mmCIF file of C-alpha atoms and ligand atoms in Angstrom:
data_model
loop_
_atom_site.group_PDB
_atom_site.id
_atom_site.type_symbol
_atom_site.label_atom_id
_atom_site.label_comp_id
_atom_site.label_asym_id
_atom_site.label_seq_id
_atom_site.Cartn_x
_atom_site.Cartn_y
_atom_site.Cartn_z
ATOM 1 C CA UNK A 1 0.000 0.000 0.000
ATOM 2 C CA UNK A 2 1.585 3.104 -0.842
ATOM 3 C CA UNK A 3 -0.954 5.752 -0.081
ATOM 4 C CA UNK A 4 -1.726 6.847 3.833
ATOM 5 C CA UNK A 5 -3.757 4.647 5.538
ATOM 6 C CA UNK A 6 -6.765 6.426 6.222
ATOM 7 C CA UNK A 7 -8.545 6.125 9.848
ATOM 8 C CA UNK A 8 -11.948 7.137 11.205
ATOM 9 C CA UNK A 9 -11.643 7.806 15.533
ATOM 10 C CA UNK A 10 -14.098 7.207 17.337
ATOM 11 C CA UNK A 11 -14.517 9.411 20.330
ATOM 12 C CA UNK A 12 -12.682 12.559 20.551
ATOM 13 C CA UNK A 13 -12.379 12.208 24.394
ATOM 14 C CA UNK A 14 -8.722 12.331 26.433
ATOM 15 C CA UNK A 15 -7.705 9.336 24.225
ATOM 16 C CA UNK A 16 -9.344 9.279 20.706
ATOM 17 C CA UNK A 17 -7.821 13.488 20.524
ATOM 18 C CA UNK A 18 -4.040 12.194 21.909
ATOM 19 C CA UNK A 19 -4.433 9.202 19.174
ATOM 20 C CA UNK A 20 -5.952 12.049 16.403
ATOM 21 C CA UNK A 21 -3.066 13.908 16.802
ATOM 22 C CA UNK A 22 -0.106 10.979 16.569
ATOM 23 C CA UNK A 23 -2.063 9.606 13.566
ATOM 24 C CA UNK A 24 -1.445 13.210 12.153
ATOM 25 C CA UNK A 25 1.876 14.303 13.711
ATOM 26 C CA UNK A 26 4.167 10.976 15.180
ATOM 27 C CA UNK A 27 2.989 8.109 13.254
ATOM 28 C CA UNK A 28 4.248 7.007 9.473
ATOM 29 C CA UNK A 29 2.207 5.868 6.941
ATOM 30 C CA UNK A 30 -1.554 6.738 8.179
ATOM 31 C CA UNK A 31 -3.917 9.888 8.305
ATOM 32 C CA UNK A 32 -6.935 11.099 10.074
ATOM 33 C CA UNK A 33 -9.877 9.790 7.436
ATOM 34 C CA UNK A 34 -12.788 10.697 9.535
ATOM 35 C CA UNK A 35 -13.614 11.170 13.455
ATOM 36 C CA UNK A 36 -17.381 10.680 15.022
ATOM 37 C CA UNK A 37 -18.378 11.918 18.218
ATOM 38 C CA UNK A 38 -21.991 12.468 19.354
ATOM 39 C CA UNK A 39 -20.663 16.035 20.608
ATOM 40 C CA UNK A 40 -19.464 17.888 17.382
ATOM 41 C CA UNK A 41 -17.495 20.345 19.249
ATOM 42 C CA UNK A 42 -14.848 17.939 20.438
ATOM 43 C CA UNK A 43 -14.723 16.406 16.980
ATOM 44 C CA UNK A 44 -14.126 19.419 15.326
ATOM 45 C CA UNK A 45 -11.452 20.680 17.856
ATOM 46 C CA UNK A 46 -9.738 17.333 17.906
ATOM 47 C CA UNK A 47 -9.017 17.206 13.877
ATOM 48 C CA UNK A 48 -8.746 21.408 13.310
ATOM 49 C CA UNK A 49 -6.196 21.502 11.058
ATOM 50 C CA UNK A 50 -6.205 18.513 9.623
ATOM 51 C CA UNK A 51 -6.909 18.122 5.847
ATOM 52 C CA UNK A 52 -9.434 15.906 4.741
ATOM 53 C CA UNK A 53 -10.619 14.561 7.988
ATOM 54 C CA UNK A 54 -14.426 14.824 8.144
ATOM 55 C CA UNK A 55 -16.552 15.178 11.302
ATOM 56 C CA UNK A 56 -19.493 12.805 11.988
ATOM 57 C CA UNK A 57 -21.577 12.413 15.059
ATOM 58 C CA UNK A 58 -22.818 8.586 14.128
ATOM 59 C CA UNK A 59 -20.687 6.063 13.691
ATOM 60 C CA UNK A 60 -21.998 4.517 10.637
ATOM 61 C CA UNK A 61 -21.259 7.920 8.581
ATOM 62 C CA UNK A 62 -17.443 7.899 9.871
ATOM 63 C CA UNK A 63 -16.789 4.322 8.730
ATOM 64 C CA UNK A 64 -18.399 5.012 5.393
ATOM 65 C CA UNK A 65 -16.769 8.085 4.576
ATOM 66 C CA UNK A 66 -14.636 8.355 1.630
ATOM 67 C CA UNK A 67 -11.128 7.002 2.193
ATOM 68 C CA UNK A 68 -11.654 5.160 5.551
ATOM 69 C CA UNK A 69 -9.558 2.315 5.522
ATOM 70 C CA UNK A 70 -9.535 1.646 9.159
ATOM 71 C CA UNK A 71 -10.930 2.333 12.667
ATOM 72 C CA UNK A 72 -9.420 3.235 15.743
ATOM 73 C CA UNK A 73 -12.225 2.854 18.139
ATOM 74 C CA UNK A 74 -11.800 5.607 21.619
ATOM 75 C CA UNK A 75 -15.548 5.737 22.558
ATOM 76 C CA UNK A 76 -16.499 4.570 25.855
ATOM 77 C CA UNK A 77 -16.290 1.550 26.482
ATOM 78 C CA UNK A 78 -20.211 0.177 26.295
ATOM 79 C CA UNK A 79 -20.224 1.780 23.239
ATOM 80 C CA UNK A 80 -17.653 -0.418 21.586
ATOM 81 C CA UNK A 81 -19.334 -3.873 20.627
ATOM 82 C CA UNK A 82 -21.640 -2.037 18.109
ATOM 83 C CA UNK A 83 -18.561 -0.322 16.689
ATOM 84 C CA UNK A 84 -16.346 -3.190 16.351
ATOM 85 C CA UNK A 85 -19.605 -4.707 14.820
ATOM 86 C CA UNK A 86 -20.011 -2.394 12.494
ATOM 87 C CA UNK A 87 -16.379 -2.119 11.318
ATOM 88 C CA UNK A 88 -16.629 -6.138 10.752
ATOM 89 C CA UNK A 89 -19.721 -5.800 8.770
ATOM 90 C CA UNK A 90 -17.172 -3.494 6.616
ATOM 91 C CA UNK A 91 -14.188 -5.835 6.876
ATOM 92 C CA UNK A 92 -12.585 -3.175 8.305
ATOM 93 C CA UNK A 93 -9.316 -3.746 10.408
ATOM 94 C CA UNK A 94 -9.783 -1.814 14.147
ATOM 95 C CA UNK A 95 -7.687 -0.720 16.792
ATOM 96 C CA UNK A 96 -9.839 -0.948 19.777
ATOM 97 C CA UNK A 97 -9.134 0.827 23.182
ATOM 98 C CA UNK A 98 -9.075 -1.524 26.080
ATOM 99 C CA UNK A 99 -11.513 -2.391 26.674
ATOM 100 C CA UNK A 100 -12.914 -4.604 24.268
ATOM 101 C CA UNK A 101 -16.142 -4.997 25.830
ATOM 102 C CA UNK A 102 -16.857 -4.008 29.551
ATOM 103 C CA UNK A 103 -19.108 -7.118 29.983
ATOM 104 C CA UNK A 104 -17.797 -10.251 28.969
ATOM 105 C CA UNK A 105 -20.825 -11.642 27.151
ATOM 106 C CA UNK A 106 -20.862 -8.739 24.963
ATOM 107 C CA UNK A 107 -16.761 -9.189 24.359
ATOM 108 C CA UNK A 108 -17.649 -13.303 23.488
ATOM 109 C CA UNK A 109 -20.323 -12.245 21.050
ATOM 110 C CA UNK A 110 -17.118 -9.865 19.629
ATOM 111 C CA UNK A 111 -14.900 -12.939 19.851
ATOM 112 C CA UNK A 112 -17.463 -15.485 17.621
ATOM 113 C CA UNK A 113 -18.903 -12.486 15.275
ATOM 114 C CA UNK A 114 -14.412 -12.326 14.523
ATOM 115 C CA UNK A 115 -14.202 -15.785 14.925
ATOM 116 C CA UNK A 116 -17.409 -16.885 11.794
ATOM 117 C CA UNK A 117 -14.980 -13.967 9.626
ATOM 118 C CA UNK A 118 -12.490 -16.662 9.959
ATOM 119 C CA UNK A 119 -9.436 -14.168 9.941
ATOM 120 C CA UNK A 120 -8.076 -11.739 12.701
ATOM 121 C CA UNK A 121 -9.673 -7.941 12.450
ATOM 122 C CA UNK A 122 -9.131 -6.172 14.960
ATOM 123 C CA UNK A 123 -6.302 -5.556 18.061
ATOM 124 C CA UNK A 124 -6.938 -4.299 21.574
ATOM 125 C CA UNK A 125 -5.466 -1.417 22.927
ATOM 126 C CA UNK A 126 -3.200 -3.092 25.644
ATOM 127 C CA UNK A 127 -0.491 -0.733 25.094
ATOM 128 C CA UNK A 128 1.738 -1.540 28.376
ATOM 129 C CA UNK A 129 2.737 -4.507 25.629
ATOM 130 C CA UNK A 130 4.452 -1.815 23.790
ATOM 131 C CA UNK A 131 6.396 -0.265 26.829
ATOM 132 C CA UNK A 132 10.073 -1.046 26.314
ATOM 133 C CA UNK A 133 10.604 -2.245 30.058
ATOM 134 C CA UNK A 134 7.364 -4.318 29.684
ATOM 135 C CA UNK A 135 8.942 -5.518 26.283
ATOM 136 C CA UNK A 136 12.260 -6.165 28.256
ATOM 137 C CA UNK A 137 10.464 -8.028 31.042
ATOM 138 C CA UNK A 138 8.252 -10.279 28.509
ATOM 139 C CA UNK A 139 11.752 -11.414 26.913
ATOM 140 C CA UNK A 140 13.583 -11.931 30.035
ATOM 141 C CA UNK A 141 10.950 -13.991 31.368
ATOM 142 C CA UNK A 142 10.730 -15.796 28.122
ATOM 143 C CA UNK A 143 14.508 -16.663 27.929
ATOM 144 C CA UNK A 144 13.916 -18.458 31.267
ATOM 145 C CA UNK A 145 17.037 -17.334 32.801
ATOM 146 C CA UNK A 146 15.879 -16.757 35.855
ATOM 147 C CA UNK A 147 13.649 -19.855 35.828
ATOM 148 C CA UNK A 148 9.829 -20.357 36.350
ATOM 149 C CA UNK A 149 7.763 -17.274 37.778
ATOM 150 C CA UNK A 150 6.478 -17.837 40.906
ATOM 151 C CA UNK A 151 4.454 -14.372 41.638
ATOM 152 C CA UNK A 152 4.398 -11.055 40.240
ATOM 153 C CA UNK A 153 3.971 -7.996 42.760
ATOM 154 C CA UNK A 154 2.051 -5.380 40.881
ATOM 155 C CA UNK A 155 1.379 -1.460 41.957
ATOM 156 C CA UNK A 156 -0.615 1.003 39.449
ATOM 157 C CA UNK A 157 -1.157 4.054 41.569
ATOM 158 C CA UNK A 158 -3.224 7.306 40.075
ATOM 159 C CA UNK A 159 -3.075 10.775 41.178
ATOM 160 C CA UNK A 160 -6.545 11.188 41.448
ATOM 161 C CA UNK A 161 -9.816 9.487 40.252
ATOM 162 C CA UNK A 162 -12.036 11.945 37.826
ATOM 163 C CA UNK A 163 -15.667 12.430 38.593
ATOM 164 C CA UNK A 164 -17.509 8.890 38.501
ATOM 165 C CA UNK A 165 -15.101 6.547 39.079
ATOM 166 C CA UNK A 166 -16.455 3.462 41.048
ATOM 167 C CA UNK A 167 -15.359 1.185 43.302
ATOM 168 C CA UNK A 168 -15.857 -1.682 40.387
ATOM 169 C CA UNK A 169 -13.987 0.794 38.225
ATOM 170 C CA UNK A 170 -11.102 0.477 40.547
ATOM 171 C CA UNK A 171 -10.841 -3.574 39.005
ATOM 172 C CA UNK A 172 -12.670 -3.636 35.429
ATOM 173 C CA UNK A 173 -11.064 -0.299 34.072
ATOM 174 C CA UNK A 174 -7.532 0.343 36.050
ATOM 175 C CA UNK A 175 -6.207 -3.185 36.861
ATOM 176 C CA UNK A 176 -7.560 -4.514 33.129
ATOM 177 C CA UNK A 177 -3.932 -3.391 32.222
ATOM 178 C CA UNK A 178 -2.463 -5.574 34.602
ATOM 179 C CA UNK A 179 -4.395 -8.403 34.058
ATOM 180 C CA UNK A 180 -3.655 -8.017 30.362
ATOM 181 C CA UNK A 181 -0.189 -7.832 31.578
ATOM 182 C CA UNK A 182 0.137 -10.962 33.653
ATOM 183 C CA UNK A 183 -1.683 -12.916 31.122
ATOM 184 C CA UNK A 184 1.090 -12.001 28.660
ATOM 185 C CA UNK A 185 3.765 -11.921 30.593
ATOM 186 C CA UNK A 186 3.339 -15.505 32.258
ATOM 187 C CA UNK A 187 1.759 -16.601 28.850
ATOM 188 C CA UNK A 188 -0.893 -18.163 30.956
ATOM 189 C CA UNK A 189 -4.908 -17.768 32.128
ATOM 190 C CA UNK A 190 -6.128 -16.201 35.210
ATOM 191 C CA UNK A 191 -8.312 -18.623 37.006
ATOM 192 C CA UNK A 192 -9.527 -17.082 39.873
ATOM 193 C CA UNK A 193 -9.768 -13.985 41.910
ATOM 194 C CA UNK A 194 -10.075 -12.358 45.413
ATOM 195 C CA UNK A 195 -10.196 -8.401 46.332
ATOM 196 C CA UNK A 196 -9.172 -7.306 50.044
ATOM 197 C CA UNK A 197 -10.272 -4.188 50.848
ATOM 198 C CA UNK A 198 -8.109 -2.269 53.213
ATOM 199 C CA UNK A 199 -9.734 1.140 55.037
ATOM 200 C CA UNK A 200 -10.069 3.813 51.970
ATOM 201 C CA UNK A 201 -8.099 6.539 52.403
ATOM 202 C CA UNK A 202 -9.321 10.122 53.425
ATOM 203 C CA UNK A 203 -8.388 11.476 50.458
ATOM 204 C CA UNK A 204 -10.747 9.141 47.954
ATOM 205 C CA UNK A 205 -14.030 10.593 47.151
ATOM 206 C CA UNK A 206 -16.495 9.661 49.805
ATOM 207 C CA UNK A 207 -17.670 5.434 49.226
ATOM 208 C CA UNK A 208 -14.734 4.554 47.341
ATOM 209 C CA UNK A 209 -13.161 1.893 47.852
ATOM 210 C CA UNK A 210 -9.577 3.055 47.256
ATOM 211 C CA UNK A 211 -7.177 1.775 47.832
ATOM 212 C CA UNK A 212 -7.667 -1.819 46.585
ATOM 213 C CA UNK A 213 -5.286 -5.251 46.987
ATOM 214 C CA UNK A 214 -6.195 -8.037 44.635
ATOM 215 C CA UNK A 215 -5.244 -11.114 44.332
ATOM 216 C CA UNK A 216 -5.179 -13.452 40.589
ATOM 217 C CA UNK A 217 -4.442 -17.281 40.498
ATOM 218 C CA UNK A 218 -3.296 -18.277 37.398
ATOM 219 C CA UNK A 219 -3.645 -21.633 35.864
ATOM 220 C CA UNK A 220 0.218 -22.951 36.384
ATOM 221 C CA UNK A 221 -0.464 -22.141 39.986
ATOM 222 C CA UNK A 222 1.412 -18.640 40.224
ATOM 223 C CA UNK A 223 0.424 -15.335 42.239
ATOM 224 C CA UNK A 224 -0.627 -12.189 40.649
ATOM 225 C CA UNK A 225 -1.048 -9.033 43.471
ATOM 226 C CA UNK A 226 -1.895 -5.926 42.223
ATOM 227 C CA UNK A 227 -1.849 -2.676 44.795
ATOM 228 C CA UNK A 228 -4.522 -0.135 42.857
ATOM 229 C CA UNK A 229 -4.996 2.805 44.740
ATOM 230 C CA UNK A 230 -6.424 5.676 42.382
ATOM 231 C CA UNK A 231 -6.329 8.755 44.877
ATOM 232 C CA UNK A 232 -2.914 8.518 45.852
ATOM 233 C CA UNK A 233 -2.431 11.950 45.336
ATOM 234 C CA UNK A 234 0.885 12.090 43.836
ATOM 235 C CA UNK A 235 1.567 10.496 40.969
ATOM 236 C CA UNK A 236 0.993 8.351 38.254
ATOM 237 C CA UNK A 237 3.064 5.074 39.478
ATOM 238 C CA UNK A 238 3.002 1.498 37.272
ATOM 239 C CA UNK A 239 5.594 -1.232 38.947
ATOM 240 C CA UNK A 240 5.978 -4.879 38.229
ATOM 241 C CA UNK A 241 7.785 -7.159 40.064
ATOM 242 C CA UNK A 242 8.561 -10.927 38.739
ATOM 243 C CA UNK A 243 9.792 -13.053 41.141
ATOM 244 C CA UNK A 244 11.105 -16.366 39.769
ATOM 245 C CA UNK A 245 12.886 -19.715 40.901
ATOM 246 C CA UNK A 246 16.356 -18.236 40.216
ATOM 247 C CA UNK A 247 15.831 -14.566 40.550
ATOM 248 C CA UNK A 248 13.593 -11.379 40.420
ATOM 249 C CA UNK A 249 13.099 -8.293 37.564
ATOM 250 C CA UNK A 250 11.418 -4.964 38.654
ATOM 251 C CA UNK A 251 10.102 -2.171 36.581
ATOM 252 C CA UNK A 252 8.404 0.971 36.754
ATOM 253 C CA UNK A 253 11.099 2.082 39.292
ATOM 254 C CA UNK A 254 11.269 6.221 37.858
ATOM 255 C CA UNK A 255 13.809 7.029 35.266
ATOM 256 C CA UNK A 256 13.075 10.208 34.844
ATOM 257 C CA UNK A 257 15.245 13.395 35.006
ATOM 258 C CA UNK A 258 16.983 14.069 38.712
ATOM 259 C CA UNK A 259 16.986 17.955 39.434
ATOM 260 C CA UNK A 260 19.768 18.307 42.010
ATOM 261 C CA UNK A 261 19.285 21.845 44.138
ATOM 262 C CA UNK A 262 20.713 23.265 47.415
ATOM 263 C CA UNK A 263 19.483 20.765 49.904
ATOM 264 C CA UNK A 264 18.395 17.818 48.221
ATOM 265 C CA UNK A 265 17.554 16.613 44.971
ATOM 266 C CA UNK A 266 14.207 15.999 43.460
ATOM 267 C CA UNK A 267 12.938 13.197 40.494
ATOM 268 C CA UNK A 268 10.639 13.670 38.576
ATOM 269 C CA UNK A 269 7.133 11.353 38.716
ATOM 270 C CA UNK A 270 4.919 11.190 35.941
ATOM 271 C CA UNK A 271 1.458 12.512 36.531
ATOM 272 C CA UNK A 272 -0.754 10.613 34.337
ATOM 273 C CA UNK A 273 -0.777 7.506 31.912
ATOM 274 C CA UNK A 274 -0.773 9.945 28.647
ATOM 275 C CA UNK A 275 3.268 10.707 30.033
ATOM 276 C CA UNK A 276 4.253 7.657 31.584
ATOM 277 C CA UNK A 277 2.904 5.415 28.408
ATOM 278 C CA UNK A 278 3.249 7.993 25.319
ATOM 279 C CA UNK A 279 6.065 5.869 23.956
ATOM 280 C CA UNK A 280 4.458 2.862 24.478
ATOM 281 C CA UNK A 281 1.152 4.520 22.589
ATOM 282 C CA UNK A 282 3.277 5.643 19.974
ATOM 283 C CA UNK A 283 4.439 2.100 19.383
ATOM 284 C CA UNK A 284 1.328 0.571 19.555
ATOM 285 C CA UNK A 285 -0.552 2.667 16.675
ATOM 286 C CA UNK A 286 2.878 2.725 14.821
ATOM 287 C CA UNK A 287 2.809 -1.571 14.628
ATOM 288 C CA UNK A 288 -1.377 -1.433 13.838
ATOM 289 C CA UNK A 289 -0.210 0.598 11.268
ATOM 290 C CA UNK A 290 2.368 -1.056 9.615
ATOM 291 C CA UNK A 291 0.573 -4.174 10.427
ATOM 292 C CA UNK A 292 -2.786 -3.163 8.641
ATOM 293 C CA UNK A 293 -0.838 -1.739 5.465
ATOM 294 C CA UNK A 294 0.745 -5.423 5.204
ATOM 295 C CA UNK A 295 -2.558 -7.050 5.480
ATOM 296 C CA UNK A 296 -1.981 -8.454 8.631
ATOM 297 C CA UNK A 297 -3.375 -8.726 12.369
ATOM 298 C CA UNK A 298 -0.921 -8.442 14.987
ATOM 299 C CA UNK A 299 -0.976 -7.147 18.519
ATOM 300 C CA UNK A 300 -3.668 -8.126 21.418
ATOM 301 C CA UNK A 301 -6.578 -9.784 20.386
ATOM 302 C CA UNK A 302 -10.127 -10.077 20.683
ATOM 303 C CA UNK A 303 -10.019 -13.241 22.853
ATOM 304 C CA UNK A 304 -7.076 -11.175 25.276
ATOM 305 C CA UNK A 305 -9.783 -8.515 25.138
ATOM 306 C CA UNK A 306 -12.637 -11.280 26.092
ATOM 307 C CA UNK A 307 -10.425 -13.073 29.046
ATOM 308 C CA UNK A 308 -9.674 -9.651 30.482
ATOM 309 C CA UNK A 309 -13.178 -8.308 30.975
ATOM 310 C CA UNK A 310 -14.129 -12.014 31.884
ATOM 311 C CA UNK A 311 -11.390 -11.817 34.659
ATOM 312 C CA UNK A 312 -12.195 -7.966 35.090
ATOM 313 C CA UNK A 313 -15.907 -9.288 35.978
ATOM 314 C CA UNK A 314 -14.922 -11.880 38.654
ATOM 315 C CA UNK A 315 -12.972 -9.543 39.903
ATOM 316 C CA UNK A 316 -15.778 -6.956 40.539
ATOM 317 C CA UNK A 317 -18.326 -9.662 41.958
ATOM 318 C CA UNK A 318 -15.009 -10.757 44.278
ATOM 319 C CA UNK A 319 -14.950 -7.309 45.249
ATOM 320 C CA UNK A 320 -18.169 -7.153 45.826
ATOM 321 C CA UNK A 321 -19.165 -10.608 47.699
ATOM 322 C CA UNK A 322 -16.221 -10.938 48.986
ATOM 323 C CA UNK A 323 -13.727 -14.229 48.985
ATOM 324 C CA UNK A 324 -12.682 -15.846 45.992
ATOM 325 C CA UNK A 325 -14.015 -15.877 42.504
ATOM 326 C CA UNK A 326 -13.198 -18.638 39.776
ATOM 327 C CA UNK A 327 -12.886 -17.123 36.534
ATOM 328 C CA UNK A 328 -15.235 -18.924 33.750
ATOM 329 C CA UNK A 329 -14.211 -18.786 30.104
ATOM 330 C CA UNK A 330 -15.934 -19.577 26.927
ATOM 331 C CA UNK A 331 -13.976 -22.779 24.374
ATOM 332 C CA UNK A 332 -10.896 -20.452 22.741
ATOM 333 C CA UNK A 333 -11.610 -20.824 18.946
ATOM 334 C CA UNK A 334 -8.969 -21.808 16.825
ATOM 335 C CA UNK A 335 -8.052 -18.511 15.840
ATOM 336 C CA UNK A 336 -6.838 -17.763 18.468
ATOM 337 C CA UNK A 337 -4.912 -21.209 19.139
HETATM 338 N N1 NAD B 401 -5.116 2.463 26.983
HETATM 339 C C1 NAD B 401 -5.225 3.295 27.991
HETATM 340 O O1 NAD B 401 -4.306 3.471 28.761
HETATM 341 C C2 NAD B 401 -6.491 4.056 28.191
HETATM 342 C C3 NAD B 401 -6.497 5.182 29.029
HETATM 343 C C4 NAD B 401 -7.693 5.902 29.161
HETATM 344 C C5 NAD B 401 -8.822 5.491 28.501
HETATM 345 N N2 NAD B 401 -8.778 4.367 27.727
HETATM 346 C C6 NAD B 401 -9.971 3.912 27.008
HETATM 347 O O2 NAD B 401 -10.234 4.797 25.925
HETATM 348 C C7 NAD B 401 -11.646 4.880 25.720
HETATM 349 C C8 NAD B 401 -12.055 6.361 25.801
HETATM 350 O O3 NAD B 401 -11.694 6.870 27.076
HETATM 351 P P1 NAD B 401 -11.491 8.437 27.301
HETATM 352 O O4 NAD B 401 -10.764 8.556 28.593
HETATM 353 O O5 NAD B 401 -10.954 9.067 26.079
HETATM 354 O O6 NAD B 401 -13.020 8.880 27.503
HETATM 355 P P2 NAD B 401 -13.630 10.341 27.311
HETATM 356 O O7 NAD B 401 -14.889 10.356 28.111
HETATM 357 O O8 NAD B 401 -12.589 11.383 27.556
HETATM 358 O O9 NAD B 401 -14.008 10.395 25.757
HETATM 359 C C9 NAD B 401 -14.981 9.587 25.158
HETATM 360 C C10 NAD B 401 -15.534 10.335 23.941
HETATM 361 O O10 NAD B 401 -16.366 9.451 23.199
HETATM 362 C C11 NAD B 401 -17.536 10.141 22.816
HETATM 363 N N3 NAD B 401 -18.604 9.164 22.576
HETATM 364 C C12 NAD B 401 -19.591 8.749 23.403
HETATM 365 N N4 NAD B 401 -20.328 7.801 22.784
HETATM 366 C C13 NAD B 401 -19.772 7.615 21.558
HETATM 367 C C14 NAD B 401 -20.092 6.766 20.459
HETATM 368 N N5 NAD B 401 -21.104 5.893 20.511
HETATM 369 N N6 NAD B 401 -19.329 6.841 19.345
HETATM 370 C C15 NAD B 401 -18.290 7.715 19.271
HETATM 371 N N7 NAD B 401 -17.939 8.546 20.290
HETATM 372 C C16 NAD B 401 -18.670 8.480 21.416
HETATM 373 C C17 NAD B 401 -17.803 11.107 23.956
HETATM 374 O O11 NAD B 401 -18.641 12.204 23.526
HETATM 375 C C18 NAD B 401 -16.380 11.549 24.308
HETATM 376 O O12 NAD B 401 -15.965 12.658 23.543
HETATM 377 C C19 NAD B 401 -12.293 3.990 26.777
HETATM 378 O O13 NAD B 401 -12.519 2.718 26.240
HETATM 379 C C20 NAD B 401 -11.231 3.916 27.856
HETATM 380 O O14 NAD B 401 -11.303 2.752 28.650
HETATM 381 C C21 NAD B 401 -7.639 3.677 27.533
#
């Protein structure tokens, strides 16, 4: 394919604008087609200055707009089965933002409606697959140097929650990237689930549950913890510990710049996931990309999307019952052996 890729966005939210403008100005080989967003103004903000993008508020229109080629999908997330839907209906290859479906009925119907196509479409937006020390991690663990992983010790820390956020919320939209994570990482299933709830903080809104510790067993018998604590006030903090038979790998320790004054010195945290992750976003759209102008599928799929809201939703009726909670998923079709 030598001409630009061209890709309707939809949602011109926090994430479908940040992904409107790399499509324009970072990544090769693609350009801003069409965007749809039921509120006009944001669409129209999110692609001014940017030739030959055309502004929708229904879906439909964007995806059949002249010279979509593509969809990267950025709504909310209940409004993403009909979208993915609809861009199959088209044959159209899709980047969707995690996550695939919130409920994991909804993500299976995804899975079989991809799986009766009989070829990949579409990639979730699991982009902490794309973060170099993720990347550095997956192939360390690979190797096997330091032998089989026993547990991995998992923080994601927010500054604050915005307006809404729920104590579900807290499992099915912030620790989905970790249980994406450990599923690729270890290369296995998570099989069951339990959420401890230690006393929220002062600082969390009032009835959130915040901070969180949960707890995934996956199906090779290793330990997944995960500290989520979304109010935490100050900053935006994503660790990973593996611990193995031989040895342990950490990452998400801060890199970034040291400012050394009289007194002390200060480093830098990152404040929210659009700094910490930008490479790792930028890689991500850059691979669908290249991927999609070779005719091929790559990346997270739509039965990583299903298993993570199916985990996602033990995890919330853990949280919510209390004790443990086996996680139940549908026959894998073959393509996704
Ligand atoms: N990968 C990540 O790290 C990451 C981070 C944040 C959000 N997300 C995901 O990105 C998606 C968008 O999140 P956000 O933070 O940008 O939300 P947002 O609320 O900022 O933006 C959503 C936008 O979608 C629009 N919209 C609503 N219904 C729509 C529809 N049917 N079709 C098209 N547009 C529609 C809204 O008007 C809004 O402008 C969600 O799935 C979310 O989980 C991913």
């Amino acid at each position: 394919m030598s001409e630009l890729l061209g890709v309707a966005v939809l949602g011109a939210g926090h994430m479908g604008t940040d992904h409107i403008r790399r499509i324009d100005q970072v990544v090769s080989g693609a350009r801003v087609a069409a965007v749809a967003d039921p509120d006009t103004g944001r669409a129209k903000d999110a692609v001014a200055g940017i030739d030959g993008a055309s502004v929708h508020t229904e879906v439909p229109a964007a995806l059949d707009a002249p010279g979509v080629q593509a969809v990267l999908i950025a709504s909310p997330g209940p409004a993403h089965e009909e979208a993915l839907l609809a861009a199959f209906e088209r044959g159209l290859p899709v980047l969707c933002e995690k996550p695939l479906v919130p409920e994991s009925a909804g993500a299976l119907r995804v899975v079989e409606a991809e799986a009766r196509l009989g070829r990949r479409l579409a990639q979730v937006g699991f982009m902490r697959r794309y973060d170099a020390e993720y990347q550095r991690l997956k192939s360390l663990l690979d190797g096997g140097r330091l032998g089989r992983p026993l547990m991995l010790h998992c923080t994601h820390r927010n500054v604050s929650s915005p307006p809404g956020f729920t104590s579900a919320m807290l499992v099915n939209s912030s620790v989905s990237h970790e249980i994406d994570a450990a599923r690729w990482l270890l290369g296995q299933e998570l099989t069951a689930v339990t959420v401890l709830r230690p006393r929220p903080s002062s600082n969390a809104p009032e009835s959130l549950l915040d901070p969180q510790f949960v707890v995934f067993e996956t199906a090779d018998g290793a330990l997944v913890d995960v500290e989520v604590f979304v109010n935490c006030g100050f900053g935006y903090q994503v660790r990973c510990e593996a611990v193995c038979e031989s040895g342990s790998a950490r990452i998400g320790d801060e890199h970034a710049m040291v400012v050394t004054t009289a007194g002390g010195a200060n480093e830098e945290v990152a404040q929210d996931y659009l700094v910490r992750f930008a490479d790792a976003y930028d890689r991500e759209v850059q691979a669908w990309v290249d991927a999609t102008r070779a005719g091929r599928v790559t990346g997270p799929s739509v039965w990583d999307g299903y298993a993570a809201s199916a985990v996602a939703e033990a995890g919330v009726r853990a949280l919510e019952n209390g004790g443990r909670v086996t996680v139940e998923l549908a026959p894998r079709p073959d393509l996704y052996a």
